[in-house]
Short mmCIF file of C-alpha atoms and ligand atoms in Angstrom, two decimals:
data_model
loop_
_atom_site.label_atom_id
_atom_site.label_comp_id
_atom_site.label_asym_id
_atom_site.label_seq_id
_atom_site.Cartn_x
_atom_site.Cartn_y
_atom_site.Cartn_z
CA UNK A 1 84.73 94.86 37.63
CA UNK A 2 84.22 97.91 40.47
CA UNK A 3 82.06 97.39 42.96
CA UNK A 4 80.19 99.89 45.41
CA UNK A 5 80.05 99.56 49.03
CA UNK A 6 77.51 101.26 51.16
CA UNK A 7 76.84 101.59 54.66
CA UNK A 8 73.34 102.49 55.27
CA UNK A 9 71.48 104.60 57.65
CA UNK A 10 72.56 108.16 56.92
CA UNK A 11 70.62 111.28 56.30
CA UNK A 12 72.15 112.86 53.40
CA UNK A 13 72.54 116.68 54.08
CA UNK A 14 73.84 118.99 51.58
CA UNK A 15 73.82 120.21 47.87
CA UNK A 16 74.10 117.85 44.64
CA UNK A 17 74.58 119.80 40.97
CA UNK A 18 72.67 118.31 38.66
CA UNK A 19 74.74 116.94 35.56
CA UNK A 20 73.73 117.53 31.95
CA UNK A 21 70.85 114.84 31.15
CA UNK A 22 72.19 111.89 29.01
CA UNK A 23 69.04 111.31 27.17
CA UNK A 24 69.48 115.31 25.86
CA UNK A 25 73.01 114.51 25.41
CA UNK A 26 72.66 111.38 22.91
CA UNK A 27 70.17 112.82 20.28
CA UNK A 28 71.96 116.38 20.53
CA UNK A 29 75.26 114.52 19.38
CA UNK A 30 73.52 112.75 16.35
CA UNK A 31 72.02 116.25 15.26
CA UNK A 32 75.63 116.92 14.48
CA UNK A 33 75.90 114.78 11.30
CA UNK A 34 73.27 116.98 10.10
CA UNK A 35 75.21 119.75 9.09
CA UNK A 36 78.99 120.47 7.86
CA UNK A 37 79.29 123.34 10.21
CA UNK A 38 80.31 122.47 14.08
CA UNK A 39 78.19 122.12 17.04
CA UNK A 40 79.21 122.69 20.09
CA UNK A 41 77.34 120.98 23.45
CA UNK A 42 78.31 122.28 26.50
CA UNK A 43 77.07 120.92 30.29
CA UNK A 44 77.81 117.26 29.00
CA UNK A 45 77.97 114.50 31.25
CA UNK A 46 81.10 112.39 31.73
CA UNK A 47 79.10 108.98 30.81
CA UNK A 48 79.92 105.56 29.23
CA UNK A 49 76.90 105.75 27.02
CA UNK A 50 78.27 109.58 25.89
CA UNK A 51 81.91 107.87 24.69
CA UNK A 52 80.26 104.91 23.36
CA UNK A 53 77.92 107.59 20.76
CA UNK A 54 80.90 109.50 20.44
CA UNK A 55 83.05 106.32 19.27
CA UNK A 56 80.33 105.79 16.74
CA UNK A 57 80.29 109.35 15.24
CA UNK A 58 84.52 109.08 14.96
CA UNK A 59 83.85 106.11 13.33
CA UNK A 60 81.34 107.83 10.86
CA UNK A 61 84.01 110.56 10.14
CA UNK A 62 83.01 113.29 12.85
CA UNK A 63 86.01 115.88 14.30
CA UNK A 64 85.14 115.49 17.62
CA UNK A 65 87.37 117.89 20.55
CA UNK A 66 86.03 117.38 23.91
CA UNK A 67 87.32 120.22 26.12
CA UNK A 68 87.00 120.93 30.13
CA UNK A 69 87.56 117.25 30.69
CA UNK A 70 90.71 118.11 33.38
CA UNK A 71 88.45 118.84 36.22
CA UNK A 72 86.91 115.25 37.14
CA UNK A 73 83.77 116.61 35.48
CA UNK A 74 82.58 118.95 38.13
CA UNK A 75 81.58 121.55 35.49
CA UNK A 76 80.77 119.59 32.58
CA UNK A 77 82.46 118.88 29.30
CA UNK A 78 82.48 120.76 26.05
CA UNK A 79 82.36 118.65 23.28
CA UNK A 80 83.01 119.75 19.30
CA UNK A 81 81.48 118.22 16.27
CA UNK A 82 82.07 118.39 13.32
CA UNK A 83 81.03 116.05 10.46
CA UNK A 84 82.37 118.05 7.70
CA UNK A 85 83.66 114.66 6.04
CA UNK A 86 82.12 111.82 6.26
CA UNK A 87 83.66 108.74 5.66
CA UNK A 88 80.80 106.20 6.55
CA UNK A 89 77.44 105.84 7.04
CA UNK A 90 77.13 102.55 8.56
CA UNK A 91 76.57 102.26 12.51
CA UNK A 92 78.08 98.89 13.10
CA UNK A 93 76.74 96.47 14.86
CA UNK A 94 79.56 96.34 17.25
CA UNK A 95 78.85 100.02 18.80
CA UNK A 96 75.19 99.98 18.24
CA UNK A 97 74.73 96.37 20.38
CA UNK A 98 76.24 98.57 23.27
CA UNK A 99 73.79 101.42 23.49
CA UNK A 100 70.30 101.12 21.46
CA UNK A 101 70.33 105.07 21.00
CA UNK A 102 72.99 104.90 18.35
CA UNK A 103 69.93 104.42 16.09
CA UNK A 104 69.38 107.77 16.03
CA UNK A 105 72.31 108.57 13.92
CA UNK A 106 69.59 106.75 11.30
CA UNK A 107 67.07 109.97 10.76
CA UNK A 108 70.21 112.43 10.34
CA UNK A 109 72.53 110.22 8.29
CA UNK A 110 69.50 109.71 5.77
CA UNK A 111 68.29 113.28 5.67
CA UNK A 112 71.43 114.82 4.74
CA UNK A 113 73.34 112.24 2.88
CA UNK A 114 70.20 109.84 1.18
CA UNK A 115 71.85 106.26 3.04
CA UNK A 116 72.46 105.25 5.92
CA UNK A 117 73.17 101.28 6.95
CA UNK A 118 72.53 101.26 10.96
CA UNK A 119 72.51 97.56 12.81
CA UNK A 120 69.63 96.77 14.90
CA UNK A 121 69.83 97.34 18.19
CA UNK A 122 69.03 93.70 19.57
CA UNK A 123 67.87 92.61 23.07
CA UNK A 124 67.87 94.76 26.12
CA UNK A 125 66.69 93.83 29.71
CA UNK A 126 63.58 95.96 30.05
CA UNK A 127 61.89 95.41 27.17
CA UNK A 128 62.20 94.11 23.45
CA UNK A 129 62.37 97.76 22.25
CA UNK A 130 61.88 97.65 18.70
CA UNK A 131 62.62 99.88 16.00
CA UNK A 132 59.27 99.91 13.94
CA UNK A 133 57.88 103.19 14.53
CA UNK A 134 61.22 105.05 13.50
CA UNK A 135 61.33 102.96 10.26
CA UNK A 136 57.24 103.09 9.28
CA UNK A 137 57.91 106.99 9.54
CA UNK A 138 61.00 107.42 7.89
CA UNK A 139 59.43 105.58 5.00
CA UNK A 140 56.68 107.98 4.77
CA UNK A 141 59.35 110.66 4.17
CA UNK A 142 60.34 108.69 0.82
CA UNK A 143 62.93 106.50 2.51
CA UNK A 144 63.70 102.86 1.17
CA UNK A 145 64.12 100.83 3.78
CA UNK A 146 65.24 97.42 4.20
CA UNK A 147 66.15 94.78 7.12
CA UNK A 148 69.23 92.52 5.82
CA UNK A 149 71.57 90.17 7.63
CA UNK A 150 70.76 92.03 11.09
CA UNK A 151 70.99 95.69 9.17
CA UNK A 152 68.78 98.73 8.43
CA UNK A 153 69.36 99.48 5.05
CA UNK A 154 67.96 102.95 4.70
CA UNK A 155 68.31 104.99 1.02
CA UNK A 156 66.65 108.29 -0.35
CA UNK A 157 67.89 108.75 -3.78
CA UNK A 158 65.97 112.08 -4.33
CA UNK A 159 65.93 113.34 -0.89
CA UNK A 160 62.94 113.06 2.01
CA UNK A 161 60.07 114.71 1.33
CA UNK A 162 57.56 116.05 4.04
CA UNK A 163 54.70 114.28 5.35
CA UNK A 164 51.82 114.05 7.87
CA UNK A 165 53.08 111.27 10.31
CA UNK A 166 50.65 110.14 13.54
CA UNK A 167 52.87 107.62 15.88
CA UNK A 168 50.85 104.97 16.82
CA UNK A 169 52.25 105.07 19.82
CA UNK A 170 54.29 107.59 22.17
CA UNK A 171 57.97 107.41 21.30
CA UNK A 172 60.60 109.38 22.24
CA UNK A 173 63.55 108.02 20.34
CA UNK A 174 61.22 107.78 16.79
CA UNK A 175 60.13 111.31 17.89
CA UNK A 176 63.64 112.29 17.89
CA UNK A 177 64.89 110.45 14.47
CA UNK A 178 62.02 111.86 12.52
CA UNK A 179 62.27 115.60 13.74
CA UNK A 180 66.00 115.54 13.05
CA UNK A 181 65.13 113.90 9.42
CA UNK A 182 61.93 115.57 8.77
CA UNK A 183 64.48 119.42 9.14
CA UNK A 184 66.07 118.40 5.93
CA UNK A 185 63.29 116.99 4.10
CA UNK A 186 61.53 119.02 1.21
CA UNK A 187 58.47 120.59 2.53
CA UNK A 188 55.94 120.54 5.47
CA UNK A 189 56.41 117.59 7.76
CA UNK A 190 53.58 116.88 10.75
CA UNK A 191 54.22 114.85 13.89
CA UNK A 192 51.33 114.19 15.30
CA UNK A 193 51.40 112.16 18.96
CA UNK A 194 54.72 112.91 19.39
CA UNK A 195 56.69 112.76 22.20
CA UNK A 196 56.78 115.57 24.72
CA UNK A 197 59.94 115.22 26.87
CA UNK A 198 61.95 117.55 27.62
CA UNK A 199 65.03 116.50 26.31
CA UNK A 200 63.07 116.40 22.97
CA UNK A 201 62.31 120.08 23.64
CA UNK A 202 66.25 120.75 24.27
CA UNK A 203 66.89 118.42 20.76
CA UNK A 204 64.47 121.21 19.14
CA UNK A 205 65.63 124.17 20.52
CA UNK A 206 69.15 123.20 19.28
CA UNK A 207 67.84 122.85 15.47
CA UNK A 208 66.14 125.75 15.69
CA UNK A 209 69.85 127.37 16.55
CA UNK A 210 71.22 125.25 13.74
CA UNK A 211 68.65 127.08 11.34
CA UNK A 212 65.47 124.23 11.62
CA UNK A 213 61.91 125.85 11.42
CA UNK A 214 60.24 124.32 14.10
CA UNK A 215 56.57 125.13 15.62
CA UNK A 216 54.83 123.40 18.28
CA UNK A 217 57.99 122.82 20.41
CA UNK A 218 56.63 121.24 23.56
CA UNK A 219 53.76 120.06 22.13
CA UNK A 220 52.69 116.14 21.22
CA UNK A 221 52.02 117.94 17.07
CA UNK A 222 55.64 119.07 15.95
CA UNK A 223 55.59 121.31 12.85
CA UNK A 224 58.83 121.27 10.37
CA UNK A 225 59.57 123.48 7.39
CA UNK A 226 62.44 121.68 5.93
CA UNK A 227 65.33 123.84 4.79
CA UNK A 228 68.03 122.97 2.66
CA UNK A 229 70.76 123.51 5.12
CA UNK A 230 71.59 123.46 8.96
CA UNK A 231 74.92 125.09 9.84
CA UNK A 232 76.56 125.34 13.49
CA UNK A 233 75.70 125.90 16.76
CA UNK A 234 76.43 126.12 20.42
CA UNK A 235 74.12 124.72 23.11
CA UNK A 236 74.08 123.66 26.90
CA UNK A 237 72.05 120.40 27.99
CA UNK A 238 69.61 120.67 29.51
CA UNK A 239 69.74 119.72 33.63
CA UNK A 240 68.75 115.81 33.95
CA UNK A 241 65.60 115.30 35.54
CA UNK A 242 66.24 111.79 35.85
CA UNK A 243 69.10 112.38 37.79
CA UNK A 244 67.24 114.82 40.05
CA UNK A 245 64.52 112.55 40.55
CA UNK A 246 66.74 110.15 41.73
CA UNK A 247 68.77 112.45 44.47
CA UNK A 248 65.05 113.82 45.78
CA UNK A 249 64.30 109.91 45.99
CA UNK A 250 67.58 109.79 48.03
CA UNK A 251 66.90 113.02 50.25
CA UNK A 252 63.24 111.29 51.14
CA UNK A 253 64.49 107.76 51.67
CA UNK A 254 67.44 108.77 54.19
CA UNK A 255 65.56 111.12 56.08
CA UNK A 256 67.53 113.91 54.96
CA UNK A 257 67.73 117.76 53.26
CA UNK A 258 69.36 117.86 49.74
CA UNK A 259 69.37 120.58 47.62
CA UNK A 260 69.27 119.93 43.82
CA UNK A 261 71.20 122.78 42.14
CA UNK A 262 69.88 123.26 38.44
CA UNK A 263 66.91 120.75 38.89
CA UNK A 264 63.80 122.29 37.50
CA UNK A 265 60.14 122.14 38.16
CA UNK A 266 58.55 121.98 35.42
CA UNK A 267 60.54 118.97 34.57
CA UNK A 268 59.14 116.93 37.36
CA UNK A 269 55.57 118.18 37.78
CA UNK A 270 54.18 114.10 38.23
CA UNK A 271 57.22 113.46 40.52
CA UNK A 272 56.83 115.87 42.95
CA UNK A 273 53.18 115.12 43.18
CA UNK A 274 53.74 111.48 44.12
CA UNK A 275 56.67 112.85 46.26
CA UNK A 276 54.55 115.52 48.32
CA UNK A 277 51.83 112.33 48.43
CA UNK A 278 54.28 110.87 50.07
CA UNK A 279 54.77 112.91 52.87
CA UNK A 280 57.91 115.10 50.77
CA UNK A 281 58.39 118.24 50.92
CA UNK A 282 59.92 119.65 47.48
CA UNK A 283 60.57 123.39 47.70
CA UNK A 284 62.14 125.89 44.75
CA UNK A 285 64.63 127.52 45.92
CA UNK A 286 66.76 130.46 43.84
CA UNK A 287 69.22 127.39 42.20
CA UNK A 288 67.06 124.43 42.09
CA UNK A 289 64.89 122.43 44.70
CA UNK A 290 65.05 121.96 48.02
CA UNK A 291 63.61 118.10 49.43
CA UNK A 292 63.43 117.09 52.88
CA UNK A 293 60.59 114.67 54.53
CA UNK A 294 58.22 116.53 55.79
CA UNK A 295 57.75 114.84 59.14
CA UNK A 296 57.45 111.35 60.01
CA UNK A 297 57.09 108.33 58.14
CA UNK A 298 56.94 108.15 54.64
CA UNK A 299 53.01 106.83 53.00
CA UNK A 300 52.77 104.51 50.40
CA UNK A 301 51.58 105.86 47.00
CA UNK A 302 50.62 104.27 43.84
CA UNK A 303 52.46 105.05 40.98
CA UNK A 304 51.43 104.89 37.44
CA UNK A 305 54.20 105.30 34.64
CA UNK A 306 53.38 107.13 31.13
CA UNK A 307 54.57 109.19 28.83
CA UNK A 308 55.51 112.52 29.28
CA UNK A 309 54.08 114.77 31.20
CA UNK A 310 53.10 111.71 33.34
CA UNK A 311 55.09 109.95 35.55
CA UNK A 312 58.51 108.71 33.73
CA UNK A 313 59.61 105.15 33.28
CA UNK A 314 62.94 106.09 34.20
CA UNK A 315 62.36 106.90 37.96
CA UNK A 316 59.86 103.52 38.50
CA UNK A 317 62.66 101.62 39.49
CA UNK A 318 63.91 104.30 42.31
CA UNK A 319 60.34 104.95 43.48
CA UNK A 320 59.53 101.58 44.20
CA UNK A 321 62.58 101.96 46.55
CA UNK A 322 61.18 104.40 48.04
CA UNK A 323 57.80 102.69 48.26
CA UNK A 324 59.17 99.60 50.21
CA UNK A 325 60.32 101.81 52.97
CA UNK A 326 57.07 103.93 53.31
CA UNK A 327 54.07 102.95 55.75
CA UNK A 328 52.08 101.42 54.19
CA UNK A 329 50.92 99.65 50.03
CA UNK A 330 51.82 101.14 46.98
CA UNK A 331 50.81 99.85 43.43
CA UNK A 332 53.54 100.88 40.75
CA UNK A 333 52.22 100.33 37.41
CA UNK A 334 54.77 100.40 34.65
CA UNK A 335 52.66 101.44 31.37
CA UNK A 336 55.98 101.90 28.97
CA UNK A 337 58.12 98.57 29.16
CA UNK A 338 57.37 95.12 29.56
CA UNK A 339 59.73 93.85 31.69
CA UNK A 340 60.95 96.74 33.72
CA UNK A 341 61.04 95.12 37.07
CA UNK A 342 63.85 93.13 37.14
CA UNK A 343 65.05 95.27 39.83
CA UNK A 344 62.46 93.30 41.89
CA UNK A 345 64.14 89.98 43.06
CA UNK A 346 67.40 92.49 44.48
CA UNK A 347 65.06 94.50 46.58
CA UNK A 348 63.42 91.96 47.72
CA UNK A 349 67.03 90.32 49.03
CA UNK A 350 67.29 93.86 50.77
CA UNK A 351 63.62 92.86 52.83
CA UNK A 352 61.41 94.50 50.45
CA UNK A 353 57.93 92.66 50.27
CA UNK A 354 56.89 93.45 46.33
CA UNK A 355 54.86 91.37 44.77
CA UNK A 356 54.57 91.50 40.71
CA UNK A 357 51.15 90.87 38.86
CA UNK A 358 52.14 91.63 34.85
CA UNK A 359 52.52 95.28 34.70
CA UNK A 360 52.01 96.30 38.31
CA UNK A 361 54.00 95.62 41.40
CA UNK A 362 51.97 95.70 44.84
CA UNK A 363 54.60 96.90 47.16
CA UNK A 364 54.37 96.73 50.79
CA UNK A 365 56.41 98.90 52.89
CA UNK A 366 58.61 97.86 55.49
CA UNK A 367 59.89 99.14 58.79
CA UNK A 368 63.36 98.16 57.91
CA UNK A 369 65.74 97.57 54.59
CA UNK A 370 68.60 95.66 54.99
CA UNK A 371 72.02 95.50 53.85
CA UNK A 372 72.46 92.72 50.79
CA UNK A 373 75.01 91.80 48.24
CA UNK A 374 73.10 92.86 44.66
CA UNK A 375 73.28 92.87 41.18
CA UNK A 376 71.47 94.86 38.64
CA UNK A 377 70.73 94.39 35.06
CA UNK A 378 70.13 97.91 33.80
CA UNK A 379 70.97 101.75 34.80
CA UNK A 380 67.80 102.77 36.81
CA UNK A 381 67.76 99.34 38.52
CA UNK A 382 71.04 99.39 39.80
CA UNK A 383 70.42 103.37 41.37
CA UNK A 384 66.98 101.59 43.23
CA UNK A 385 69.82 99.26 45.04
CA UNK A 386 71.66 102.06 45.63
CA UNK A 387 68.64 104.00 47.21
CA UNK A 388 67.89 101.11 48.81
CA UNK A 389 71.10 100.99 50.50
CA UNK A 390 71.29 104.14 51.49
CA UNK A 391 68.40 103.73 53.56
CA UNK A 392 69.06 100.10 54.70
CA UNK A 393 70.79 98.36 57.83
CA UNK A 394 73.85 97.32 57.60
CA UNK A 395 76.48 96.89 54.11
CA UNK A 396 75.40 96.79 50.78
CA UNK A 397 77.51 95.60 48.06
CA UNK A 398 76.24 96.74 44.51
CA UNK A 399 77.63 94.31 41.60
CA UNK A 400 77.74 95.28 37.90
CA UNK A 401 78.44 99.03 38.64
CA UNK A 402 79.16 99.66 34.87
CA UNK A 403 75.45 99.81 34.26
CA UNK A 404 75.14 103.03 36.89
CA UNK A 405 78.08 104.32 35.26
CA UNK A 406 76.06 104.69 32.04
CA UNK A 407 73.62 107.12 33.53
CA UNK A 408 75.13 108.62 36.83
CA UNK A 409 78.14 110.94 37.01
CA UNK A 410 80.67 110.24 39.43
CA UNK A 411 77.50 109.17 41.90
CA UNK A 412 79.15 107.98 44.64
CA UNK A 413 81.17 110.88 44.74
CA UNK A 414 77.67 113.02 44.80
CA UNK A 415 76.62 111.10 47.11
CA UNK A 416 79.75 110.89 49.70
CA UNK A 417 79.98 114.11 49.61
CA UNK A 418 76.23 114.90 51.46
CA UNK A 419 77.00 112.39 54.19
CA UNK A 420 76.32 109.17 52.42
CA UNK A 421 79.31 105.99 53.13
CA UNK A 422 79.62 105.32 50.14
CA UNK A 423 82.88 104.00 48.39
CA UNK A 424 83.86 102.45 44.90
CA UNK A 425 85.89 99.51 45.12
CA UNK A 426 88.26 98.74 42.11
CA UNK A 427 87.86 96.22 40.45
CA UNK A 428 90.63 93.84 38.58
C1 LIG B 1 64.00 106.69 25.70
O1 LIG B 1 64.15 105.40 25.11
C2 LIG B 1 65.05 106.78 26.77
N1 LIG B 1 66.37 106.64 26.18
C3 LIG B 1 64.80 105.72 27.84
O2 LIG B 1 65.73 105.91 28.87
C4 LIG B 1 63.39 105.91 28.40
O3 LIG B 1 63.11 104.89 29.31
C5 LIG B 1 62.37 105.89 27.26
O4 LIG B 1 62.72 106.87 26.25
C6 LIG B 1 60.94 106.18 27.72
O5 LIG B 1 60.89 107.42 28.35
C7 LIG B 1 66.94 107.68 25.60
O6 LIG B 1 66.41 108.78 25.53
C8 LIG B 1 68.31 107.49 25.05
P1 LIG B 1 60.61 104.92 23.47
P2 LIG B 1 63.43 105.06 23.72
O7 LIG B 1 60.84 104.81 22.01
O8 LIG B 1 63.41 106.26 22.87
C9 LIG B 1 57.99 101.12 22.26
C10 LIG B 1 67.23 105.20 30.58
O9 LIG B 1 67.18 104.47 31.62
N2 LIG B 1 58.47 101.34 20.89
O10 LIG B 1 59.91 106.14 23.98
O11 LIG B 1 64.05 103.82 23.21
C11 LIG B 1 59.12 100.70 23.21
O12 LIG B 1 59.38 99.32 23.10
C12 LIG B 1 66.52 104.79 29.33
O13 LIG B 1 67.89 106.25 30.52
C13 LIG B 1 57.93 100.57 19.87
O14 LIG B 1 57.08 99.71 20.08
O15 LIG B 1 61.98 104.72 24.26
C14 LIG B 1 58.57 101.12 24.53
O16 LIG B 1 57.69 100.16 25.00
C15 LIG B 1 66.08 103.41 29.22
N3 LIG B 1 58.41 100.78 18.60
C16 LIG B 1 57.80 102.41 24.20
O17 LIG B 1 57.54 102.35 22.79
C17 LIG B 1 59.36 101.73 18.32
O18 LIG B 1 59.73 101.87 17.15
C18 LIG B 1 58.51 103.71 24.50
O19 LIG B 1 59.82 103.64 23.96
C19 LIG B 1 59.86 102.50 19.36
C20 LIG B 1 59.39 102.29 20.64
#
């Protein structure tokens, strides 16, 4: 298994392009089985999780040509879809164990051919993530859905039908299944607190190319006229503002100047709040953002995560390393998972002080982080170390690297290349 080395203590000077956001990426591909006409994504990110849902749609009987994968992935790939004929509609449980978004191949697959047979996800390290809200709203399009032997049998002999649907709770990946399902359902479907997130703003730009009649895009009430056909389309992800999150979080815990070619603003209205709180400056600049501490120490800053357009979930893990080396306390409440802090224990073996009260972490910032051998259990926690050891004393030695490579294109590269010493070391 690799392993990456880092030697802490530089200011990271330079420019980082932001890749194409995963979490665009994933439901983009699934929108693919929803026609027999090809899509085309462009700006994709070389990522495990991105070959995993692409092993799953080859296995359903998608055409898939990826294209522009010569250059190391310094441009992004182009990847074509086509699921003209397909051979299966069961999402097995041996892909779907490896990445819990394969379960949106469940909305499409059922909306344009009446069955689909998708595994359950099963257990993941930041929460027990269930499935409930996709298949409570999926049933009130006419679906028949059963759980057998670890499966979700899903069947609409006469076709979904539209219907007023109000999520119980915020959810980006039921958001996602049900707008995809609800664009080939008969009638006027309602989503009503729905998820706002950008990438489920790209997903709905990219049916409306495909032929979808969507209004309220960008909104928590989506609208859909269901048609009786999608056809093809080309699209480019959107920039990830994860991933710029996390290099502005790098920028401000080095001491350095990055700028973030293609991030976006609007994107990351909460985190540049908590950011300039924090003694950061974030500027736009004519490609992206420019970040650079503003003078001084850092301040500690509480930290609150929620849905869209609040704080995400997805930078909590980086922010708290940022929060142990401020001056001062910092209170990072994580609102969306229950056990999102298992990133905790490895900071602390870098000489953070964080203490954990159920869903909020009281973090008290040190003068100095220091070099540690670490392992992480999920994609955001393992960037925090990373962070962390950018910023610490002395070597760090990051374990488990395959959950960074999930999320973060060629990262070390990114980073090695604005000053960082950084290297990947090969594992058996
Ligand atoms: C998406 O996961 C992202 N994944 C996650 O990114 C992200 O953390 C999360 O949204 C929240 O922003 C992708 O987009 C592929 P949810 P998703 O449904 O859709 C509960 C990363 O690091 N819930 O919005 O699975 C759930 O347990 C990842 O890139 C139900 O109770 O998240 C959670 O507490 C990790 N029942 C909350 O809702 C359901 O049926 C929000 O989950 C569905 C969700």
């Amino acid at each position: 298994m690799d392993k990456i080395r880092i030697r802490g203590g530089r200011p990271l000077k330079g420019q980082i392009r932001i890749s194409g956001a995963k979490n665009a990426a994933l439901p983009l591909m699934a929108a693919c089985l929803l026609t027999d006409e090809t899509l085309t994504l462009s700006n994709l990110p070389h990522l495990a999780d991105i070959t995993t849902l692409a092993n799953l749609l080859v296995q359903h009987g998608v055409d898939l040509h990826m294209n522009g994968a010569t250059d190391g992935g310094h441009t992004g790939r182009v990847l074509e879809m086509t699921a003209r004929d397909i051979t299966s509609t069961r999402a097995p449980y041996d892909l779907v164990r490896k990445m819990r978004a394969s379960v949106l191949v469940l909305g499409p697959l059922l909306a344009r051919f009446g069955e689909a047979q998708v595994s359950l996800p099963g257990g993941c390290a930041i929460g027990t993530r269930p499935v409930d809200l996709h298949l409570t709203a999926l049933e009130l399009l006419g679906a028949e859905i059963e759980i057998k032997e670890g499966y979700i049998y899903a069947k609409a002999p006469n076709g979904l039908h539209g219907a007023e649907i109000t999520f119980s709770k915020v959810s980006v990946g039921a958001t996602e299944n049900l707008l995809m399902a609800a664009c080939l359902a008969k009638g006027t479907t309602r989503l009503m607190n729905s998820a706002r997130e950008p990438e489920i703003t790209d997903l709905a730009e990219c049916l409306v190319k495909m032929g979808a009649k969507i209004e309220g895009i960008g909104s928590d009430t989506l609208v859909v006229e269901g048609v009786e056909r999608l056809g093809g389309a080309d699209h480019s992800v959107v920039p990830d503002r994860i991933e710029a999150g996390t290099y502005a979080i790098a920028a401000a815990i080095t001491n350095g100047e990055l700028e973030l070619l293609g991030a976006r603003t609007e994107h990351l209205g909460a985190v540049i709040e908590i950011l300039t709180k924090a003694g950061v400056e974030v500027t736009e600049t004519d490609e992206g953002l420019r970040v650079r501490r503003l003078n001084g120490e850092l301040t500690g800053v509480d930290v609150m995560t929620e849905p869209f357009p609040g704080f995400p979930t997805d930078l909590q893990a980086q922010t708290m390393a940022l929060m142990s080396a401020a001056d001062g306390a910092a209170m990072i409440t994580e609102s969306i998972f229950e056990n999102r802090f298992m990133h905790v224990p490895e900071l602390t073996r870098m000489g953070a002080n964080v203490n954990v009260h159920g869903a909020s972490a009281m973090v008290r910032g040190q003068k100095k982080l220091t070099g540690a051998e670490v392992m992480a259990t999920d994609l955001r926690a393992s960037v925090s170390l990373v962070l962390a050891g950018l910023a610490a004393e002395g070597e760090t030695m990051l374990n488990r690297v395959y959950h960074l490579d999930r999320g973060y294109e060629r990262v070390e590269e990114k980073l090695a290349a604005c000053g960082a010493d950084i290297e990947r070391i090969k594992g058996p």
